[in-house]
Every structure is written in structure tokens, then in C-alpha cells.
CSV table of C-alpha atoms in Angstrom, one decimal:
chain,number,residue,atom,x,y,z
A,1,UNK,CA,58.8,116.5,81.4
A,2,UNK,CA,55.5,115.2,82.5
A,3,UNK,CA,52.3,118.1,82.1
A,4,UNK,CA,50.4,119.0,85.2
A,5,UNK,CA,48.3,121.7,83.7
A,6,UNK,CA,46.8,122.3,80.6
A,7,UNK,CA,44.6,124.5,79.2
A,8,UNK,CA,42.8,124.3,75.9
A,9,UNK,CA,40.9,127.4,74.4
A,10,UNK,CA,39.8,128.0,78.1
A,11,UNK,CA,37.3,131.0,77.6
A,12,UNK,CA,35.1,132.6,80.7
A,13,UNK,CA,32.2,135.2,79.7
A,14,UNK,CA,30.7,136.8,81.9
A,15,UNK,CA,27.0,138.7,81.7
A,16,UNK,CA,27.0,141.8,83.1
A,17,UNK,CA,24.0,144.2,82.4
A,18,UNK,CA,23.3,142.5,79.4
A,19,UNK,CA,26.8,143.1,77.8
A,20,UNK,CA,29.1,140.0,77.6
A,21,UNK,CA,32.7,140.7,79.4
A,22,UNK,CA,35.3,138.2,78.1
A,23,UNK,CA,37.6,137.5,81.1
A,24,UNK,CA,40.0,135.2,79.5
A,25,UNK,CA,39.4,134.2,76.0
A,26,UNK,CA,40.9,131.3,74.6
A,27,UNK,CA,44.2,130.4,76.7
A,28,UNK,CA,46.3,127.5,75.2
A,29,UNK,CA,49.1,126.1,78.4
A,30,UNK,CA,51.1,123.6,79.4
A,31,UNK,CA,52.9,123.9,82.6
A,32,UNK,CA,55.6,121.1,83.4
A,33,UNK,CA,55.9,119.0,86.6
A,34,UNK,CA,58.0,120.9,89.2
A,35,UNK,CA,57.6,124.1,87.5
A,36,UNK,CA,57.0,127.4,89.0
A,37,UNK,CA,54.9,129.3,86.2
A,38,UNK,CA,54.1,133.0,87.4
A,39,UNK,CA,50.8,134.9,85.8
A,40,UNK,CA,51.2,138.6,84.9
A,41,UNK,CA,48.9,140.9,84.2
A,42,UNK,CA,47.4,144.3,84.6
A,43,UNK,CA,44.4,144.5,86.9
A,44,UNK,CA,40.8,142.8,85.3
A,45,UNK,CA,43.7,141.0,83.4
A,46,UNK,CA,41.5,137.8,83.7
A,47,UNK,CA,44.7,136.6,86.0
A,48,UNK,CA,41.9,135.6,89.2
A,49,UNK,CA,39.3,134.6,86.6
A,50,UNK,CA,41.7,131.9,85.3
A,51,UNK,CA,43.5,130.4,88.3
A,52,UNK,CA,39.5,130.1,89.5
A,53,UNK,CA,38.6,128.6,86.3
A,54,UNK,CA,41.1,125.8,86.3
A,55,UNK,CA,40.7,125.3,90.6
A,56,UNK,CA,37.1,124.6,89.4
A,57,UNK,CA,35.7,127.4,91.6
A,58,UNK,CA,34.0,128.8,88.4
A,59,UNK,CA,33.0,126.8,84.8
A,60,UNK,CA,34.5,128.0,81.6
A,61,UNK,CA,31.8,129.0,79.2
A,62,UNK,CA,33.5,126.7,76.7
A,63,UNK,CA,36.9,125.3,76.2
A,64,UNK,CA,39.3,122.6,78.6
A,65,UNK,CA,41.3,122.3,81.6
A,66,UNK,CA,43.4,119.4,83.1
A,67,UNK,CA,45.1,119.6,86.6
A,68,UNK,CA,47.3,116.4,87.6
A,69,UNK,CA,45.0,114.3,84.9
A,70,UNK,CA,41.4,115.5,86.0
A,71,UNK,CA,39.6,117.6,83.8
A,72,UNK,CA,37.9,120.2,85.1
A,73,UNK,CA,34.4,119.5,84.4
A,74,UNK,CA,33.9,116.3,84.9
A,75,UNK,CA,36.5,115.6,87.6
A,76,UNK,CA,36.4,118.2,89.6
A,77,UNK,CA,36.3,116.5,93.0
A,78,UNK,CA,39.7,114.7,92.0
A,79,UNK,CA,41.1,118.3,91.0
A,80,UNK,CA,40.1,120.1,94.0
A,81,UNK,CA,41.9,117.2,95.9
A,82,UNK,CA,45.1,117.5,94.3
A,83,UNK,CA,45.8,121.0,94.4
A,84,UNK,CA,46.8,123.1,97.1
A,85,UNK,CA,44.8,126.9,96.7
A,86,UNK,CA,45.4,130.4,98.4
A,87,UNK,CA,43.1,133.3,96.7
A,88,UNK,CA,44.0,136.7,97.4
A,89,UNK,CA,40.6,137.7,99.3
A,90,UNK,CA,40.3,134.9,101.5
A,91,UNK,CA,36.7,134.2,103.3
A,92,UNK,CA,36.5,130.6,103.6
A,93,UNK,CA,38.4,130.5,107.3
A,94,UNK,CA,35.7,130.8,110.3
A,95,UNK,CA,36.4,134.2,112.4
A,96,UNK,CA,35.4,133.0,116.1
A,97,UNK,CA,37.7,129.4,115.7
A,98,UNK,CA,41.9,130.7,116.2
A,99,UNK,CA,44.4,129.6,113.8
A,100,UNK,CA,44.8,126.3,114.7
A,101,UNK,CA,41.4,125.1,114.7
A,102,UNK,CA,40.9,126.5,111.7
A,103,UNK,CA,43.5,124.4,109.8
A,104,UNK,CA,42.4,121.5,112.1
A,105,UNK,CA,39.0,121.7,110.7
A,106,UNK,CA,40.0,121.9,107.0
A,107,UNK,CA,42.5,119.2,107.7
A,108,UNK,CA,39.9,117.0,108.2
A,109,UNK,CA,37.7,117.5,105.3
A,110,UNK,CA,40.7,116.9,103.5
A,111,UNK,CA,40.8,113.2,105.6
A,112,UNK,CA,44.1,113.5,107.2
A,113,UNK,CA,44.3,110.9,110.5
A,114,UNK,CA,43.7,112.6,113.7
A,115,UNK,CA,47.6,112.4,115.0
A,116,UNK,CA,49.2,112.9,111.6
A,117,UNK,CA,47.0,116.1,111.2
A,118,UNK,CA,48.4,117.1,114.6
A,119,UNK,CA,51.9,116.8,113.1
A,120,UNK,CA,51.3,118.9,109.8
A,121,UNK,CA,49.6,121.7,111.7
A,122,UNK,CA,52.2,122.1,114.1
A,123,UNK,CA,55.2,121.8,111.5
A,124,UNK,CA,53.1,124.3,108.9
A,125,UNK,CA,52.6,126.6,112.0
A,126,UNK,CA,56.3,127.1,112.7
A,127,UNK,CA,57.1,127.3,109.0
A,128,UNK,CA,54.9,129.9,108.8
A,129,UNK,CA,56.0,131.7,112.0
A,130,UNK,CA,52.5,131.6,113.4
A,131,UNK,CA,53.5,129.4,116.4
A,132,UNK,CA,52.3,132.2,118.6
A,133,UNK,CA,49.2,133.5,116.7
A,134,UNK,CA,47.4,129.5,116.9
A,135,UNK,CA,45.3,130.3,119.4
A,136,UNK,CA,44.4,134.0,118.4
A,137,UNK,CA,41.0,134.2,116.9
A,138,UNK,CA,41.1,134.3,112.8
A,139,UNK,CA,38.9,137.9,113.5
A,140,UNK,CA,41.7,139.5,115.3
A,141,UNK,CA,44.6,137.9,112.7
A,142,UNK,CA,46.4,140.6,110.9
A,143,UNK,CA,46.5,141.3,106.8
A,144,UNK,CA,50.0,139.3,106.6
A,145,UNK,CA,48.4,136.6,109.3
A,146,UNK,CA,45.6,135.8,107.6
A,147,UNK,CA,47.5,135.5,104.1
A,148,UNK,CA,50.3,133.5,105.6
A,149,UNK,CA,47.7,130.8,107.0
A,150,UNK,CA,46.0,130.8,103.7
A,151,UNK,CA,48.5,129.4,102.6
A,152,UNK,CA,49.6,127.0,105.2
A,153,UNK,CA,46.1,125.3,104.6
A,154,UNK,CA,47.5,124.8,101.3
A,155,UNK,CA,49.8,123.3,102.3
A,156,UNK,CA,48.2,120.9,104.7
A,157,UNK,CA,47.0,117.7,102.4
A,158,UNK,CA,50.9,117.8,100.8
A,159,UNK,CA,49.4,117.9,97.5
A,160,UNK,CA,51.5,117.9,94.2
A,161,UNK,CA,49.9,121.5,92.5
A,162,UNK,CA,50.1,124.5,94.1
A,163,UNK,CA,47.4,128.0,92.8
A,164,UNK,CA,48.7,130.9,94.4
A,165,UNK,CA,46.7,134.2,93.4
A,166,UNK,CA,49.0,137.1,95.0
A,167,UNK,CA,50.7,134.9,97.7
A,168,UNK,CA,52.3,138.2,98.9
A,169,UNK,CA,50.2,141.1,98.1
A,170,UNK,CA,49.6,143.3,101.3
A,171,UNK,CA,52.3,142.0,103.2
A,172,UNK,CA,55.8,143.6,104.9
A,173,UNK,CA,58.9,142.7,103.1
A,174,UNK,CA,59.8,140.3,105.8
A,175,UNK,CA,56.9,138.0,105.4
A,176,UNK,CA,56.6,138.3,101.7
A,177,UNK,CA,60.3,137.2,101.7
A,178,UNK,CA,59.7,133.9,104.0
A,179,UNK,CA,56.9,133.0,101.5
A,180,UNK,CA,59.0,133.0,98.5
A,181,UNK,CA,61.2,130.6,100.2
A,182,UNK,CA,58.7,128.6,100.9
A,183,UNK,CA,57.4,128.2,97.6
A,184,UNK,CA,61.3,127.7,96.2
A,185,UNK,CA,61.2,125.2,98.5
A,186,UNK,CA,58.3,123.4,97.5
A,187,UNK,CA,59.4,123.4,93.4
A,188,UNK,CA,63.0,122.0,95.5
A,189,UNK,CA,60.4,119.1,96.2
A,190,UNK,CA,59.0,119.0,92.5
A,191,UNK,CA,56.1,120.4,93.1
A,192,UNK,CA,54.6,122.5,90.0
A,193,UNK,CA,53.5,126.5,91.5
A,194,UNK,CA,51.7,128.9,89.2
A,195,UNK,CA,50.8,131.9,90.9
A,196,UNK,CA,50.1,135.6,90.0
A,197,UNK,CA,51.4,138.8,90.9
A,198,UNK,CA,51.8,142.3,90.3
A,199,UNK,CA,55.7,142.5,91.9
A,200,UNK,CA,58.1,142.4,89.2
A,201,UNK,CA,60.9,141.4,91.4
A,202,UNK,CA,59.0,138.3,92.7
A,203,UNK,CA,58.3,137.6,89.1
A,204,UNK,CA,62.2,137.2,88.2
A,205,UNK,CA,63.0,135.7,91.5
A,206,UNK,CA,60.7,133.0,91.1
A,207,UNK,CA,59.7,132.3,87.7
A,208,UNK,CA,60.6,129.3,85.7
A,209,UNK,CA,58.4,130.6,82.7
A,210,UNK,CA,56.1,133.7,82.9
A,211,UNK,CA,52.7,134.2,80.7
A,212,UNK,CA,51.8,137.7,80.4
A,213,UNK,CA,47.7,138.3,80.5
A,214,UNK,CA,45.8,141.2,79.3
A,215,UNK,CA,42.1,141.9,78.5
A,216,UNK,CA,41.7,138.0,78.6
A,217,UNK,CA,44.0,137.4,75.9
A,218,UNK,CA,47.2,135.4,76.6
A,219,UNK,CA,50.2,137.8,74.6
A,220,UNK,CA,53.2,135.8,75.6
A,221,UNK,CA,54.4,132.9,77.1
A,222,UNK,CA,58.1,132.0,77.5
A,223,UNK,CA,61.4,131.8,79.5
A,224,UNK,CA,62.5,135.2,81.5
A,225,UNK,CA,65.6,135.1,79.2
A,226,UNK,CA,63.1,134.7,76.1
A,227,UNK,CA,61.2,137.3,77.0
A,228,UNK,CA,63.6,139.7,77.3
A,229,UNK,CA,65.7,139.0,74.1
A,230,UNK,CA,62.1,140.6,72.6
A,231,UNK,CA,62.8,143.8,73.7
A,232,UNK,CA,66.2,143.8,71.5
A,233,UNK,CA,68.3,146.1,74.6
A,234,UNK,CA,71.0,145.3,76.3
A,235,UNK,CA,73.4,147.7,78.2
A,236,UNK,CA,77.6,147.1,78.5
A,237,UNK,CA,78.9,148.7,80.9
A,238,UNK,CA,82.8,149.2,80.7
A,239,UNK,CA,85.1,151.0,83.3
A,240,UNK,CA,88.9,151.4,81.6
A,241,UNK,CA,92.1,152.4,82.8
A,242,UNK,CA,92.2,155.6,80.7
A,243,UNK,CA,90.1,158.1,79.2
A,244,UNK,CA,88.2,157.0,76.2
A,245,UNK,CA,85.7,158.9,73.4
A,246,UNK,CA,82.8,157.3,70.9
A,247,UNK,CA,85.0,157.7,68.0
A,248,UNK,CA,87.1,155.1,69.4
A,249,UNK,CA,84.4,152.5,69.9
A,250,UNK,CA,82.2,153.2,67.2
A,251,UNK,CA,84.3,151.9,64.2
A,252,UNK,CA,83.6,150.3,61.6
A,253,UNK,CA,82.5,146.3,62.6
A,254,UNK,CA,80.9,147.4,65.7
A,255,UNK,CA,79.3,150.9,64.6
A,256,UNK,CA,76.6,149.6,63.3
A,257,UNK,CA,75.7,147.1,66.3
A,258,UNK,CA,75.5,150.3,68.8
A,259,UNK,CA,72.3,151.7,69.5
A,260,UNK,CA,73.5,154.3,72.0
A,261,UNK,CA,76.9,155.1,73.4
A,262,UNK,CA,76.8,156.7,76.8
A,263,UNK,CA,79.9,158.3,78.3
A,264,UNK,CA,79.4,157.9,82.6
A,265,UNK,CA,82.7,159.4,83.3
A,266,UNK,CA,85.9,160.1,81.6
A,267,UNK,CA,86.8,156.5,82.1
A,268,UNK,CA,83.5,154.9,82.0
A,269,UNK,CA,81.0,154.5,79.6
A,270,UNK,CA,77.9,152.1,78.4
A,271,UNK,CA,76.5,151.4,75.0
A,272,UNK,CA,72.9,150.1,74.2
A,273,UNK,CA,73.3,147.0,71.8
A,274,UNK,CA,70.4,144.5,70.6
A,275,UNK,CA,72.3,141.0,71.8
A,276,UNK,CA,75.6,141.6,73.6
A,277,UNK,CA,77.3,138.7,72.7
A,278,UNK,CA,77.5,139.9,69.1
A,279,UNK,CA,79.8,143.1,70.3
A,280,UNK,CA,81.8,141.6,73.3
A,281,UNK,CA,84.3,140.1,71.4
A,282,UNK,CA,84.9,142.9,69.6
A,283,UNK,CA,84.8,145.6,72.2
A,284,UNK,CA,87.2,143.7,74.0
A,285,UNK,CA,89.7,143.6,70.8
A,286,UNK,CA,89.3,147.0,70.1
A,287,UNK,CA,90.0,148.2,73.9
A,288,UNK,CA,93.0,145.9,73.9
A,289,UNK,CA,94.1,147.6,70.2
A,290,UNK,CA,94.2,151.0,71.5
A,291,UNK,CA,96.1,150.2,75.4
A,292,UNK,CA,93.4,149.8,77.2
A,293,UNK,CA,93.1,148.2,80.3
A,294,UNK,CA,89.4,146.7,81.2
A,295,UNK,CA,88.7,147.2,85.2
A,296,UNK,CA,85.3,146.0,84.7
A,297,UNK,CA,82.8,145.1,82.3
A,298,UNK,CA,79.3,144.0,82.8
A,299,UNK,CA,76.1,143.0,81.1
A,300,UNK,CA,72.6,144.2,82.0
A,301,UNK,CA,69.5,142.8,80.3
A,302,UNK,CA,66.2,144.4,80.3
A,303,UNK,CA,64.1,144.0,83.2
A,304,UNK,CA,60.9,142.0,83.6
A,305,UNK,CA,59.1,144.6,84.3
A,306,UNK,CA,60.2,146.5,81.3
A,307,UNK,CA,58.8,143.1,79.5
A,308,UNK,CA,55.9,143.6,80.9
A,309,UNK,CA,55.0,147.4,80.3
A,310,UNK,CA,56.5,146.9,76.4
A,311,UNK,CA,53.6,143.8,75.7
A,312,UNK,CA,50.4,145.5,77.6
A,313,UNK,CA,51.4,148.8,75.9
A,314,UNK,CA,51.8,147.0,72.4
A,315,UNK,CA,48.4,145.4,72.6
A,316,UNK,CA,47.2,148.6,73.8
A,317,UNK,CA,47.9,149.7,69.9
């Protein structure tokens, strides 16, 4: 796959009453065409101070970025025209101009033709459900407005990289859910997304890959299924046909695999194992050995956000 971003020992330092706060401190990335890469990260993470630094709003103190080719530094104009940005405090929009003439005026700088411009706006405004809002004045636009034509200007120039900082922060779950399949939608049209967030569920939804951020530092980078292998926990969960106890399960072969056995009900129980597919074979035998009848019997793997809290409170060490 072709690279659309890439970072090399990217590091921002900022001066702030004569101390030196590192905000992100050497980040190494690559993020793939058509990939939806999602940034997490406890807050002064260095998650905004990053997807800033590589949308050339801010210069790293030293270190690289690339976006579609462009480096940051010395093509920034080319960068800024590729990419597609919502931030999560927006102030760029003018108050007294409504909705639409807002992204009619930021159409233009981007030099879309007068009657195609026309087009986009109108189809962006009815993607976004804002149809009816277009002539309300950005000043009387609500929290979930305001974000929603954030990122329909985004949207508006088509570009091929999309930098989303909390797309859905401070939103109602209806909205925040219409976004999400917008941005599915756009990695449906090979775009490449990276975006930040603090919802765990929009993390799995979403992410291709997920970095997790803290205090500057980049601690992992990887597939959701990766990522959760780390934390060496899974849980079966088996309902049977008849009563069962540990002793049965926890023989010899299998013992020593089982972290935890959990009896739910008489018929029902869960054990805590580090990969599942390991014991499955097994359990199943030894069910079927002693006349046992499974009803069901599923897998569930750690959740993201339990990633998430085990690396920040790791580094925290």
C-alpha cells in the first residue's frame, strides 16, 4: 500500500515560563492510503499538538512530516491543499455570514468554479442534515451545528486526506453516529482518515490501526486485534446442558492455560485464558467426554479501552 503520512522523529517543544514542555517528542508513522488511523490519548497527550503539527498550523521544533508527498516545511501550501481539516475548537467560520455562505466563501479560496461549488455545498448540506440551518447565522448555530459544518468544509475541495481532531466530541448520539458513517464512507472511497478521540467505542468502530499517545511519547502502534492480544485476557463463556464444577474443566492439559474459572449459574460458567484458541479445542473435547451438551459458547476479547487504560497506566510506572 502506498503512504500518505509519515512522520519522522516529529518533536514540538514548547516555552512556557522559561520551562520547556515537550508536547510530542519524537513520533515515527506511517499511515497507508485509504486507512482510517485513530489517535488516543489522555488529555495534554500531545494528540492536537500533532494533527496541528503535520496540518502545518504549527512548525515542529525539529524532525519530519509528509502528507500526500509535501513535506511539511517546505511544502506547506501543497499540504494544506490536499488535506481536508476539522479541529475541535473551531474559530475560523465568520459569525454574522449563515451556513451556507460560510462554506461558499471557503469554497472559493479553495478555487472551486462558481456552479460546481453550488453543487458541493448543497450535496454536503444535506449530508450533513443542515439543509435547514444554511441560512441561520454561524452565531446562533448550535455545539453539534457548528461541529457538523466544520466538517462539511472539509469536505468541500474532495481532497484525498482527512485530520479530524474529536470529530464528535460535544455532540448527541444521533449526530455523532451520522458522522461516523460519513467518515466510513469516505475510507469506502479510499480516502486515508486519522483522527483523535477520547470515545473508546468510536475507537473500535472505526479504527483500522490505533496509536496510543501519552506525555508526547508514542507507546504503541498496531492493529485493534494486536493491541489487545497484549493484554494476554480473554474470557469463554459456555452455557451447557447440565450442571458442571471446576474440577471437571481444570484437568490436566488445560489446567494450566486457565487463569480464572467463573461459575455464572449451575449450567454456565466462564474461564479467563491468555489466547483462546489454545483451549477451545480442548474444552470442547472435554465437554463432549463427560455428556455434555454445548448451548452456546462465545469469545470475548479485551476491550479497547481496557488497551488503553493498561499502556497510560504502564508508562505511568
Amino acid at each position: 500500500m502506498l503512504e500518505t503520512i509519515k512522520t519522522q522523529n516529529l518533536t514540538k517543544i514548547f516555552k512556557v515560563k522559561k520551562k520547556k514542555i515537550r508536547a510530542i517528542q519524537d513520533i515515527n508513522l506511517s499511515i497507508q492510503n485509504g486507512e482510517i488511523f485513530v489517535l488516543l490519548g489522555p488529555n495534554g497527550a500531545g494528540k492536537t499538538t500533532f494533527l496541528k503539527t503535520i496540518s502545518t498550523l504549527i512548525l515542529p521544533t525539529y524532525g519530519d512530516a509528509w502528507v500526500n508527498g509535501y513535506n511539511i516545511k517546505k511544502d506547506e501550501y501543497k499540504v494544506r491543499k490536499s488535506i481536508g481539516l476539522s479541529t475541535g475548537f473551531e474559530r475560523s467560520f465568520y459569525y454574522r455570514l449563515n451556513g451556507y455562505q460560510n462554506l461558499e466563501f471557503f469554497g472559493t479560496l479553495y478555487g472551486i468554479k462558481s456552479k460546481d461549488l453550488k453543487e458541493r455545498i448543497n450535496f454536503l448540506l444535506n449530508l450533513f442534515n443542515l439543509e435547514d440551518a444554511k441560512d441561520l447565522k454561524y452565531m446562533k448555530y448550535s455545539t453539534g451545528m457548528k461541529k457538523k459544518l466544520s466538517l462539511a468544509r472539509a469536505l468541500l475541495h474532495d481532497p484525498d486526506v482527512y485530520i479530524f481532531d474529536e470529530p464528535t466530541s460535544s455532540i448527541d448520539p444521533i449526530s455523532a453516529n451520522e458522522i461516523r458513517d460519513i467518515i466510513l464512507s469516505l475510507k469506502d472511497k479510499n480516502k486515508t482518515i486519522i483522527l483523535s478521540t477520547h470515545d473508546m467505542h468510536e475507537a473500535e468502530l472505526l479504527a483500522d490501526r490505533i496509536g496510543i499517545l501519552n506525555k508526547g511519547n508514542m507507546l504503541a502502534v498496531d492493529k485493534k486485534e494486536n493491541l489487545k492480544r497484549v493484554l494476554k485476557k480473554e474470557i469463554i463463556k459456555v452455557k451447557i446442558d447440565k450442571g458442571i464444577n471446576e474440577d471437571l474443566i481444570a484437568q490436566d492439559g488445560i489446567k494450566e492455560k486457565i487463569n480464572l474459572f467463573r461459575k455464572i449459574k449451575d449450567n454456565e460458567f466462564e474461564i479467563e485464558v491468555e489466547n483462546s484458541s489454545e483451549v477451545l479445542d480442548q474444552l470442547i473435547e472435554k465437554l463432549k467426554n463427560q455428556d455434555r451438551k454445548i448451548l452456546t459458547i462465545n469469545v470475548e476479547t479485551p476491550s479497547i479501552e481496557e488497551v488503553f487504560i493498561n499502556f497510560v497506566r504502564n508508562d505511568k510506572k
